[in-house]
PDB file of C-alpha atoms and ligand atoms in Angstrom:
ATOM      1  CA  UNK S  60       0.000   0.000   0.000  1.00  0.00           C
ATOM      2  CA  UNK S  61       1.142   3.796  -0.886  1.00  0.00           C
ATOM      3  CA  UNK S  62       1.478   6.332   2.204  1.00  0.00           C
ATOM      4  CA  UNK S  63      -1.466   8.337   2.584  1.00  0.00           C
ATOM      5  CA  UNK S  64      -1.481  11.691   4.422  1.00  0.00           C
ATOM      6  CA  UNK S  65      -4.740  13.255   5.746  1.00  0.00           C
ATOM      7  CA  UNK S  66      -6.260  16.107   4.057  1.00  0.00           C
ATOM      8  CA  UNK S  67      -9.696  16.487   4.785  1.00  0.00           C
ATOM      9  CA  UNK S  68     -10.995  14.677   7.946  1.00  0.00           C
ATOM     10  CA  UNK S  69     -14.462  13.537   8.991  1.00  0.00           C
ATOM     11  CA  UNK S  70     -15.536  16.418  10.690  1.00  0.00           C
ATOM     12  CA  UNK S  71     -14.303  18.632   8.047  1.00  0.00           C
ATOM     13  CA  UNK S  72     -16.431  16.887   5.614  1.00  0.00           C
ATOM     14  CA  UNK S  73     -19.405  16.549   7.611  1.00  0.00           C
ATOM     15  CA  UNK S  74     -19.568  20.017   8.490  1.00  0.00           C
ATOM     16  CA  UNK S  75     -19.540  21.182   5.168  1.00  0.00           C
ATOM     17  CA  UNK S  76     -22.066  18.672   3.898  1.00  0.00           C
ATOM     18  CA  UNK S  77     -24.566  20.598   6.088  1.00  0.00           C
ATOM     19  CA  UNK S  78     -23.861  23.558   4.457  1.00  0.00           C
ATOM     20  CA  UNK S  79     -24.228  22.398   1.109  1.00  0.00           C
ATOM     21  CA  UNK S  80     -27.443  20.837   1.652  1.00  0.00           C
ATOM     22  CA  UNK S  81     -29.186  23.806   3.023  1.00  0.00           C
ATOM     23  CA  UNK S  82     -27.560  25.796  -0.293  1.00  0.00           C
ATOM     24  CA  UNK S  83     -29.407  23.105  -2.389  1.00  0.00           C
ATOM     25  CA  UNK S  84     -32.622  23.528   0.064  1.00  0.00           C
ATOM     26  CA  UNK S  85     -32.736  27.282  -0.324  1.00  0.00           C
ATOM     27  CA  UNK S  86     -32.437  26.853  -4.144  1.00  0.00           C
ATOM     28  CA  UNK S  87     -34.876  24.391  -4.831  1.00  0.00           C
ATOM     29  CA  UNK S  88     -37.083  24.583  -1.221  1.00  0.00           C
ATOM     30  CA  UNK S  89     -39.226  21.727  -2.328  1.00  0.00           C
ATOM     31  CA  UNK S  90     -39.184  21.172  -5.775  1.00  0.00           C
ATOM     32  CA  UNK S  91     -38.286  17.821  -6.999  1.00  0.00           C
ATOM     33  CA  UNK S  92     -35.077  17.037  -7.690  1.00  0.00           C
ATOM     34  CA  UNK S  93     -33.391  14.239  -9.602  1.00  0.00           C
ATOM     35  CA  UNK S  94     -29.841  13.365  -7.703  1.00  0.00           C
ATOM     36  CA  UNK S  95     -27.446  11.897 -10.300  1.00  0.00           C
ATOM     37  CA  UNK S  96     -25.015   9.639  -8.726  1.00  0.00           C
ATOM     38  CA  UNK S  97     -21.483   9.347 -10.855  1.00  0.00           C
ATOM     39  CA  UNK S  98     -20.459   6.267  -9.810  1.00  0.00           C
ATOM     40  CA  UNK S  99     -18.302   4.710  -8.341  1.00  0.00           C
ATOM     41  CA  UNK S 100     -16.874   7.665  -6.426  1.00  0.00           C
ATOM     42  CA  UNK S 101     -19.522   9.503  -5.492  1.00  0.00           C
ATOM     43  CA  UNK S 102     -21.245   7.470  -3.937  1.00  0.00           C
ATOM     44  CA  UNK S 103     -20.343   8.272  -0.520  1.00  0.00           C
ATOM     45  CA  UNK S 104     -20.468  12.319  -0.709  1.00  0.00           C
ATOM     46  CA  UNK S 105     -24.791  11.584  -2.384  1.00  0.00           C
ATOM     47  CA  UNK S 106     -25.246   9.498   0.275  1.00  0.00           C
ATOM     48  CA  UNK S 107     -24.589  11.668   3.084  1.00  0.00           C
ATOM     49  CA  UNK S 108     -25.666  14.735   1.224  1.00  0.00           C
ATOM     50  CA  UNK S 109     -29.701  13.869   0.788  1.00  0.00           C
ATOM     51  CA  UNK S 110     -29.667  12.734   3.989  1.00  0.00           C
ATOM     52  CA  UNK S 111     -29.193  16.264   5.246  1.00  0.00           C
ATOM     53  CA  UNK S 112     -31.846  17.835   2.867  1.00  0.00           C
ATOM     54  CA  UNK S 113     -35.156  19.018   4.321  1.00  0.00           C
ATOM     55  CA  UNK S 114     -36.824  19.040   1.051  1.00  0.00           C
ATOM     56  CA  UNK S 115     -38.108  14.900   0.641  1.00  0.00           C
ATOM     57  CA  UNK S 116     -38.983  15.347  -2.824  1.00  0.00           C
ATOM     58  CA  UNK S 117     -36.083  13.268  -4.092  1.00  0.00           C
ATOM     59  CA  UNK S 118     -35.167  11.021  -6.573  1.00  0.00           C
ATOM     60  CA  UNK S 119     -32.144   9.087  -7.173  1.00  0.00           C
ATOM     61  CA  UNK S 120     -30.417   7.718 -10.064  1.00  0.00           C
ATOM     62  CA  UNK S 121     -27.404   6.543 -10.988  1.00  0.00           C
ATOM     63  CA  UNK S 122     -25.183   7.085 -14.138  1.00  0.00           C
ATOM     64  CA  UNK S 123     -21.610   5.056 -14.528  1.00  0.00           C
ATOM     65  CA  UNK S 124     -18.473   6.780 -16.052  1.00  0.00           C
ATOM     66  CA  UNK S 125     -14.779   6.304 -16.327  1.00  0.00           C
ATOM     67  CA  UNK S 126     -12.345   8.661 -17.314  1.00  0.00           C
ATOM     68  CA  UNK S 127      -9.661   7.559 -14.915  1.00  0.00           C
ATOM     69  CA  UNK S 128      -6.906   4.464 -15.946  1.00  0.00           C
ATOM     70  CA  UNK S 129      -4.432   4.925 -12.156  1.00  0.00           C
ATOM     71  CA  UNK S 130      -3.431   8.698 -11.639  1.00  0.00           C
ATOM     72  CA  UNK S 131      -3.531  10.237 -15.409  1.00  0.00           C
ATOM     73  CA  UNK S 132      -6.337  11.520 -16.527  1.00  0.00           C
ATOM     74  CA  UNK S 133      -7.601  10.075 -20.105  1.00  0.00           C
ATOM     75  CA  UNK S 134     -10.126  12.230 -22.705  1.00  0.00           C
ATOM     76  CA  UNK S 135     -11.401   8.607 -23.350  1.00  0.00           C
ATOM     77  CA  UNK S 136     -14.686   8.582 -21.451  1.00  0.00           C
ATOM     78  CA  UNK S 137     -16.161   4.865 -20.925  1.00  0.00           C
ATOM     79  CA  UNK S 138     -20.109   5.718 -20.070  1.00  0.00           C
ATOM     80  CA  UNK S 139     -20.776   2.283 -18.574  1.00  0.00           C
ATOM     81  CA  UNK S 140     -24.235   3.458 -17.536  1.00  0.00           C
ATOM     82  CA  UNK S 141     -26.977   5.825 -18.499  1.00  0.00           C
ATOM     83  CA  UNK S 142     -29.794   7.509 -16.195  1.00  0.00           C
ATOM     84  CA  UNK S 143     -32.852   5.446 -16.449  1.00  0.00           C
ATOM     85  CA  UNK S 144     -35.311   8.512 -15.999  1.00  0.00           C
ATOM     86  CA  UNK S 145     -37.026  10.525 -18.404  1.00  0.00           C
ATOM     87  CA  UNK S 146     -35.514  13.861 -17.349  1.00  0.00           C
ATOM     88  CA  UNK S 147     -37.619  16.180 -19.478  1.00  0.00           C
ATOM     89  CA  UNK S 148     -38.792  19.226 -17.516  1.00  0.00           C
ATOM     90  CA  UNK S 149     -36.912  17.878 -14.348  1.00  0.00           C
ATOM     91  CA  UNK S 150     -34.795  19.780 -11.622  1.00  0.00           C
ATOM     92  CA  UNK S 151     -31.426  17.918 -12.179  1.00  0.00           C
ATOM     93  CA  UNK S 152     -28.100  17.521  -9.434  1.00  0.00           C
ATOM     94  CA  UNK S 153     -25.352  15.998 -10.934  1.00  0.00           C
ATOM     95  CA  UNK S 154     -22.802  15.033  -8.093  1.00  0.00           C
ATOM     96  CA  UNK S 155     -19.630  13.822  -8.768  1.00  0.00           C
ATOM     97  CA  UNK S 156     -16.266  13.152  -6.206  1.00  0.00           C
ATOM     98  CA  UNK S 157     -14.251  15.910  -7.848  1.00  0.00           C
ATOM     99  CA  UNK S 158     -13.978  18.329 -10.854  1.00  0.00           C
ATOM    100  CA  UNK S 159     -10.065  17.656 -12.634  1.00  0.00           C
ATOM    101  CA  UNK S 160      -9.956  17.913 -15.982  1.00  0.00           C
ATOM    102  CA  UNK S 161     -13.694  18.344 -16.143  1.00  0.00           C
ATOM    103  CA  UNK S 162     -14.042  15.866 -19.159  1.00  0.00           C
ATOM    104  CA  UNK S 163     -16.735  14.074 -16.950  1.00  0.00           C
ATOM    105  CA  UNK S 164     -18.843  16.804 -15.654  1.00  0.00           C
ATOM    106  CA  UNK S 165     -18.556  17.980 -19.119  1.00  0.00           C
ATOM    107  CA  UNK S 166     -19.634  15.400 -21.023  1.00  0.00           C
ATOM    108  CA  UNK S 167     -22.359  14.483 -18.644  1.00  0.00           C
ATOM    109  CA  UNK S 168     -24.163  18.112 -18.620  1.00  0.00           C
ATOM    110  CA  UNK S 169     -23.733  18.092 -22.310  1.00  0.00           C
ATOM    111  CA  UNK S 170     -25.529  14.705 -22.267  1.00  0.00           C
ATOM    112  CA  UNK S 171     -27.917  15.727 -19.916  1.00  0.00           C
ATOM    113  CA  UNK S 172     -29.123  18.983 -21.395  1.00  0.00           C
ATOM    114  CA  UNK S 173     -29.880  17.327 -24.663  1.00  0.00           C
ATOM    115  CA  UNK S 174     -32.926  15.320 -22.401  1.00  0.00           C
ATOM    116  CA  UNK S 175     -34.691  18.677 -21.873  1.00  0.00           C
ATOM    117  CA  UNK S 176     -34.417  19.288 -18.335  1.00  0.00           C
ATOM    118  CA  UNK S 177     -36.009  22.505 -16.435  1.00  0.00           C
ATOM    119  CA  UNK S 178     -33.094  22.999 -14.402  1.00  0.00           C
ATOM    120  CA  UNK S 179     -29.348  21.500 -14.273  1.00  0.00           C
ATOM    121  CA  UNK S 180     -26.875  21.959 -11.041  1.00  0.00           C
ATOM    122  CA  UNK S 181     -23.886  20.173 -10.505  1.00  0.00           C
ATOM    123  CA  UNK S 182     -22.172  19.202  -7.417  1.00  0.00           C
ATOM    124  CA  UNK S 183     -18.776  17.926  -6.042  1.00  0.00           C
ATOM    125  CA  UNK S 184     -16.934  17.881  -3.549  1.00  0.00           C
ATOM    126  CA  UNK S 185     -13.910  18.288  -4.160  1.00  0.00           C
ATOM    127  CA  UNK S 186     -12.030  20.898  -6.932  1.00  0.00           C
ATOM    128  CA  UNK S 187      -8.505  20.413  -8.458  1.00  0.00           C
ATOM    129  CA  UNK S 188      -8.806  24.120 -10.517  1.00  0.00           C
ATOM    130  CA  UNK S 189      -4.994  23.749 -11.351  1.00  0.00           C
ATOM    131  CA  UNK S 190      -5.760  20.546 -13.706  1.00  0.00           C
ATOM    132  CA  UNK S 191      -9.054  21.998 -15.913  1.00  0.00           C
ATOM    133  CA  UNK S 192      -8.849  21.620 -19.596  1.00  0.00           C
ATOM    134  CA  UNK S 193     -12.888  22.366 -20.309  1.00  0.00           C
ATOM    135  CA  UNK S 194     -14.484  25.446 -19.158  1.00  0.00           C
ATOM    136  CA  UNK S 195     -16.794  24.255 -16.378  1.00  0.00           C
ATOM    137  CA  UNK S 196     -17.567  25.320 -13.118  1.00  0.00           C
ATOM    138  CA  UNK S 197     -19.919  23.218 -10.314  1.00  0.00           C
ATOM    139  CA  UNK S 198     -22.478  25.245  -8.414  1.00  0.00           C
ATOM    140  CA  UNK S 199     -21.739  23.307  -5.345  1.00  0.00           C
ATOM    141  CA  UNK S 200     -18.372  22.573  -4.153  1.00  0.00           C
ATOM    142  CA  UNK S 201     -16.895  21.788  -0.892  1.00  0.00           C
ATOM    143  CA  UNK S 202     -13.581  21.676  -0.851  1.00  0.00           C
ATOM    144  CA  UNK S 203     -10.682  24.135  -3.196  1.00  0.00           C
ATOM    145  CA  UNK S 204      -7.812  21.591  -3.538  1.00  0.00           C
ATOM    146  CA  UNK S 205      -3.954  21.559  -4.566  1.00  0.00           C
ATOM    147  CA  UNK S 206      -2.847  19.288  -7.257  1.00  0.00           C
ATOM    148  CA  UNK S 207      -2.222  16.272  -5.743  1.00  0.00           C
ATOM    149  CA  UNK S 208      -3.787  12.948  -6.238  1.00  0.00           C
ATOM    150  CA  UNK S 209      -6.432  12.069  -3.606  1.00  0.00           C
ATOM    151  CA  UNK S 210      -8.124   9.117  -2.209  1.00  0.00           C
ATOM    152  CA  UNK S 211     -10.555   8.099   0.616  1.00  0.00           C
ATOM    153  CA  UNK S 212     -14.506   8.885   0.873  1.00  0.00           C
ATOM    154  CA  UNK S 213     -15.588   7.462  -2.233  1.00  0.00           C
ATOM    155  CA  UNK S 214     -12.201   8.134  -4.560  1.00  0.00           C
ATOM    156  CA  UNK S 215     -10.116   5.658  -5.494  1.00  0.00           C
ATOM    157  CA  UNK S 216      -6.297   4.610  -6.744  1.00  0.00           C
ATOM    158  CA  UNK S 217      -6.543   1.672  -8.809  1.00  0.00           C
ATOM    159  CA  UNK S 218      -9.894   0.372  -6.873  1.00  0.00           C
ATOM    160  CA  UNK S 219      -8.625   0.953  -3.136  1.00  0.00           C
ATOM    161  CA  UNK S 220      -8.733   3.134  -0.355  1.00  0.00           C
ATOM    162  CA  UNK S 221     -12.485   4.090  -1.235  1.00  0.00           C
ATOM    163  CA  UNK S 222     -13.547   2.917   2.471  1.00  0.00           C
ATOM    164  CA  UNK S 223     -11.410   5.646   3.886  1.00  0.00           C
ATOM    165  CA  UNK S 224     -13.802   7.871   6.123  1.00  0.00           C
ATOM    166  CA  UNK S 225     -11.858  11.069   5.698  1.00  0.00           C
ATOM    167  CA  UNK S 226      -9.727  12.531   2.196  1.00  0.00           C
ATOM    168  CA  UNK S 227      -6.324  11.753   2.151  1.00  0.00           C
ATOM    169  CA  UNK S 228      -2.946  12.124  -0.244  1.00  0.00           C
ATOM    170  CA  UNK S 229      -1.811   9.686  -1.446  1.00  0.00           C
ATOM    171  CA  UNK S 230       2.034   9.517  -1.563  1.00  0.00           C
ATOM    172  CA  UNK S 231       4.095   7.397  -4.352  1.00  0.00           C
TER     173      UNK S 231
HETATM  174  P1  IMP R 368     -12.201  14.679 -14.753  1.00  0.00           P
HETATM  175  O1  IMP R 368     -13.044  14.046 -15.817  1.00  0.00           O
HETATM  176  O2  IMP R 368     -10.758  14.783 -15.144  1.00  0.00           O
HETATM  177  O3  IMP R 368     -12.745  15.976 -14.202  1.00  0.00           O
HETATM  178  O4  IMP R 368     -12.110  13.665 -13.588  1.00  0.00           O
HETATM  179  C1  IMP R 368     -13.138  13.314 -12.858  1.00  0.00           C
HETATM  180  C2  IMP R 368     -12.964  11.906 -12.329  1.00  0.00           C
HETATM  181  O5  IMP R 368     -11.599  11.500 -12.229  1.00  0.00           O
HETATM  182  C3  IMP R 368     -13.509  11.881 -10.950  1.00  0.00           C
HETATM  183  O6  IMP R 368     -14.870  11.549 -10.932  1.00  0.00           O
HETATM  184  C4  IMP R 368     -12.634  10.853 -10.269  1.00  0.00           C
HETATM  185  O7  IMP R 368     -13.213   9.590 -10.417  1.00  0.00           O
HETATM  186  C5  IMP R 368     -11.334  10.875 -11.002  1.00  0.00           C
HETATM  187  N1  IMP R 368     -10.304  11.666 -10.270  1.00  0.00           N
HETATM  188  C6  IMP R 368      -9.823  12.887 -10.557  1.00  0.00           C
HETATM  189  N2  IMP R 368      -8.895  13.292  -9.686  1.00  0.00           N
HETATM  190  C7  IMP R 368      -8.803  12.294  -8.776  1.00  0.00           C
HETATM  191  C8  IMP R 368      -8.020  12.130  -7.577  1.00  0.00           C
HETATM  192  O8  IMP R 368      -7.220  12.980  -7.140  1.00  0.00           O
HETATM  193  N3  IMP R 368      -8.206  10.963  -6.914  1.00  0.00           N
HETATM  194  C9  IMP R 368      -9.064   9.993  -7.318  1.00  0.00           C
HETATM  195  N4  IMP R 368      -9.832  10.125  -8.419  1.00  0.00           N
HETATM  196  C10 IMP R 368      -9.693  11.261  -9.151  1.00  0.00           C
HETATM  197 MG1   MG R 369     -15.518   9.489 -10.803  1.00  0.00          MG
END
Protein backbone atom coordinates (compact mmCIF):
# COMPACT_ATOMS: atom_id res chain seq x y z
CA UNK A 1 0.00 0.00 0.00
CA UNK A 2 1.14 3.80 -0.89
CA UNK A 3 1.48 6.33 2.20
CA UNK A 4 -1.47 8.34 2.58
CA UNK A 5 -1.48 11.69 4.42
CA UNK A 6 -4.74 13.26 5.75
CA UNK A 7 -6.26 16.11 4.06
CA UNK A 8 -9.70 16.49 4.78
CA UNK A 9 -10.99 14.68 7.95
CA UNK A 10 -14.46 13.54 8.99
CA UNK A 11 -15.54 16.42 10.69
CA UNK A 12 -14.30 18.63 8.05
CA UNK A 13 -16.43 16.89 5.61
CA UNK A 14 -19.40 16.55 7.61
CA UNK A 15 -19.57 20.02 8.49
CA UNK A 16 -19.54 21.18 5.17
CA UNK A 17 -22.07 18.67 3.90
CA UNK A 18 -24.57 20.60 6.09
CA UNK A 19 -23.86 23.56 4.46
CA UNK A 20 -24.23 22.40 1.11
CA UNK A 21 -27.44 20.84 1.65
CA UNK A 22 -29.19 23.81 3.02
CA UNK A 23 -27.56 25.80 -0.29
CA UNK A 24 -29.41 23.11 -2.39
CA UNK A 25 -32.62 23.53 0.06
CA UNK A 26 -32.74 27.28 -0.32
CA UNK A 27 -32.44 26.85 -4.14
CA UNK A 28 -34.88 24.39 -4.83
CA UNK A 29 -37.08 24.58 -1.22
CA UNK A 30 -39.23 21.73 -2.33
CA UNK A 31 -39.18 21.17 -5.78
CA UNK A 32 -38.29 17.82 -7.00
CA UNK A 33 -35.08 17.04 -7.69
CA UNK A 34 -33.39 14.24 -9.60
CA UNK A 35 -29.84 13.37 -7.70
CA UNK A 36 -27.45 11.90 -10.30
CA UNK A 37 -25.02 9.64 -8.73
CA UNK A 38 -21.48 9.35 -10.85
CA UNK A 39 -20.46 6.27 -9.81
CA UNK A 40 -18.30 4.71 -8.34
CA UNK A 41 -16.87 7.67 -6.43
CA UNK A 42 -19.52 9.50 -5.49
CA UNK A 43 -21.24 7.47 -3.94
CA UNK A 44 -20.34 8.27 -0.52
CA UNK A 45 -20.47 12.32 -0.71
CA UNK A 46 -24.79 11.58 -2.38
CA UNK A 47 -25.25 9.50 0.28
CA UNK A 48 -24.59 11.67 3.08
CA UNK A 49 -25.67 14.73 1.22
CA UNK A 50 -29.70 13.87 0.79
CA UNK A 51 -29.67 12.73 3.99
CA UNK A 52 -29.19 16.26 5.25
CA UNK A 53 -31.85 17.83 2.87
CA UNK A 54 -35.16 19.02 4.32
CA UNK A 55 -36.82 19.04 1.05
CA UNK A 56 -38.11 14.90 0.64
CA UNK A 57 -38.98 15.35 -2.82
CA UNK A 58 -36.08 13.27 -4.09
CA UNK A 59 -35.17 11.02 -6.57
CA UNK A 60 -32.14 9.09 -7.17
CA UNK A 61 -30.42 7.72 -10.06
CA UNK A 62 -27.40 6.54 -10.99
CA UNK A 63 -25.18 7.08 -14.14
CA UNK A 64 -21.61 5.06 -14.53
CA UNK A 65 -18.47 6.78 -16.05
CA UNK A 66 -14.78 6.30 -16.33
CA UNK A 67 -12.35 8.66 -17.31
CA UNK A 68 -9.66 7.56 -14.92
CA UNK A 69 -6.91 4.46 -15.95
CA UNK A 70 -4.43 4.92 -12.16
CA UNK A 71 -3.43 8.70 -11.64
CA UNK A 72 -3.53 10.24 -15.41
CA UNK A 73 -6.34 11.52 -16.53
CA UNK A 74 -7.60 10.08 -20.11
CA UNK A 75 -10.13 12.23 -22.71
CA UNK A 76 -11.40 8.61 -23.35
CA UNK A 77 -14.69 8.58 -21.45
CA UNK A 78 -16.16 4.86 -20.92
CA UNK A 79 -20.11 5.72 -20.07
CA UNK A 80 -20.78 2.28 -18.57
CA UNK A 81 -24.24 3.46 -17.54
CA UNK A 82 -26.98 5.83 -18.50
CA UNK A 83 -29.79 7.51 -16.19
CA UNK A 84 -32.85 5.45 -16.45
CA UNK A 85 -35.31 8.51 -16.00
CA UNK A 86 -37.03 10.53 -18.40
CA UNK A 87 -35.51 13.86 -17.35
CA UNK A 88 -37.62 16.18 -19.48
CA UNK A 89 -38.79 19.23 -17.52
CA UNK A 90 -36.91 17.88 -14.35
CA UNK A 91 -34.79 19.78 -11.62
CA UNK A 92 -31.43 17.92 -12.18
CA UNK A 93 -28.10 17.52 -9.43
CA UNK A 94 -25.35 16.00 -10.93
CA UNK A 95 -22.80 15.03 -8.09
CA UNK A 96 -19.63 13.82 -8.77
CA UNK A 97 -16.27 13.15 -6.21
CA UNK A 98 -14.25 15.91 -7.85
CA UNK A 99 -13.98 18.33 -10.85
CA UNK A 100 -10.06 17.66 -12.63
CA UNK A 101 -9.96 17.91 -15.98
CA UNK A 102 -13.69 18.34 -16.14
CA UNK A 103 -14.04 15.87 -19.16
CA UNK A 104 -16.74 14.07 -16.95
CA UNK A 105 -18.84 16.80 -15.65
CA UNK A 106 -18.56 17.98 -19.12
CA UNK A 107 -19.63 15.40 -21.02
CA UNK A 108 -22.36 14.48 -18.64
CA UNK A 109 -24.16 18.11 -18.62
CA UNK A 110 -23.73 18.09 -22.31
CA UNK A 111 -25.53 14.71 -22.27
CA UNK A 112 -27.92 15.73 -19.92
CA UNK A 113 -29.12 18.98 -21.40
CA UNK A 114 -29.88 17.33 -24.66
CA UNK A 115 -32.93 15.32 -22.40
CA UNK A 116 -34.69 18.68 -21.87
CA UNK A 117 -34.42 19.29 -18.33
CA UNK A 118 -36.01 22.50 -16.44
CA UNK A 119 -33.09 23.00 -14.40
CA UNK A 120 -29.35 21.50 -14.27
CA UNK A 121 -26.88 21.96 -11.04
CA UNK A 122 -23.89 20.17 -10.51
CA UNK A 123 -22.17 19.20 -7.42
CA UNK A 124 -18.78 17.93 -6.04
CA UNK A 125 -16.93 17.88 -3.55
CA UNK A 126 -13.91 18.29 -4.16
CA UNK A 127 -12.03 20.90 -6.93
CA UNK A 128 -8.50 20.41 -8.46
CA UNK A 129 -8.81 24.12 -10.52
CA UNK A 130 -4.99 23.75 -11.35
CA UNK A 131 -5.76 20.55 -13.71
CA UNK A 132 -9.05 22.00 -15.91
CA UNK A 133 -8.85 21.62 -19.60
CA UNK A 134 -12.89 22.37 -20.31
CA UNK A 135 -14.48 25.45 -19.16
CA UNK A 136 -16.79 24.26 -16.38
CA UNK A 137 -17.57 25.32 -13.12
CA UNK A 138 -19.92 23.22 -10.31
CA UNK A 139 -22.48 25.25 -8.41
CA UNK A 140 -21.74 23.31 -5.34
CA UNK A 141 -18.37 22.57 -4.15
CA UNK A 142 -16.90 21.79 -0.89
CA UNK A 143 -13.58 21.68 -0.85
CA UNK A 144 -10.68 24.13 -3.20
CA UNK A 145 -7.81 21.59 -3.54
CA UNK A 146 -3.95 21.56 -4.57
CA UNK A 147 -2.85 19.29 -7.26
CA UNK A 148 -2.22 16.27 -5.74
CA UNK A 149 -3.79 12.95 -6.24
CA UNK A 150 -6.43 12.07 -3.61
CA UNK A 151 -8.12 9.12 -2.21
CA UNK A 152 -10.56 8.10 0.62
CA UNK A 153 -14.51 8.89 0.87
CA UNK A 154 -15.59 7.46 -2.23
CA UNK A 155 -12.20 8.13 -4.56
CA UNK A 156 -10.12 5.66 -5.49
CA UNK A 157 -6.30 4.61 -6.74
CA UNK A 158 -6.54 1.67 -8.81
CA UNK A 159 -9.89 0.37 -6.87
CA UNK A 160 -8.62 0.95 -3.14
CA UNK A 161 -8.73 3.13 -0.35
CA UNK A 162 -12.49 4.09 -1.23
CA UNK A 163 -13.55 2.92 2.47
CA UNK A 164 -11.41 5.65 3.89
CA UNK A 165 -13.80 7.87 6.12
CA UNK A 166 -11.86 11.07 5.70
CA UNK A 167 -9.73 12.53 2.20
CA UNK A 168 -6.32 11.75 2.15
CA UNK A 169 -2.95 12.12 -0.24
CA UNK A 170 -1.81 9.69 -1.45
CA UNK A 171 2.03 9.52 -1.56
CA UNK A 172 4.09 7.40 -4.35
P1 LIG B 1 -12.20 14.68 -14.75
O1 LIG B 1 -13.04 14.05 -15.82
O2 LIG B 1 -10.76 14.78 -15.14
O3 LIG B 1 -12.74 15.98 -14.20
O4 LIG B 1 -12.11 13.66 -13.59
C1 LIG B 1 -13.14 13.31 -12.86
C2 LIG B 1 -12.96 11.91 -12.33
O5 LIG B 1 -11.60 11.50 -12.23
C3 LIG B 1 -13.51 11.88 -10.95
O6 LIG B 1 -14.87 11.55 -10.93
C4 LIG B 1 -12.63 10.85 -10.27
O7 LIG B 1 -13.21 9.59 -10.42
C5 LIG B 1 -11.33 10.88 -11.00
N1 LIG B 1 -10.30 11.67 -10.27
C6 LIG B 1 -9.82 12.89 -10.56
N2 LIG B 1 -8.90 13.29 -9.69
C7 LIG B 1 -8.80 12.29 -8.78
C8 LIG B 1 -8.02 12.13 -7.58
O8 LIG B 1 -7.22 12.98 -7.14
N3 LIG B 1 -8.21 10.96 -6.91
C9 LIG B 1 -9.06 9.99 -7.32
N4 LIG B 1 -9.83 10.13 -8.42
C10 LIG B 1 -9.69 11.26 -9.15
MG1 LIG C 1 -15.52 9.49 -10.80
Amino acid sequence: MNKIKTLINKKQIKKRIKTIAKEIDKDFKDEQIIIICVLKGSFYFVNDIIRKLKNKNILIDFVKIKSYSNTSSTNNIDFQLDTSFNLKNKNIIIIDDILDTGNTLYFLTNHIKKMGPKKIKTCVLLNKQARRKKEINADYVGFEIDNNFVVGYGLDYEEKYRQLQYIAILKK
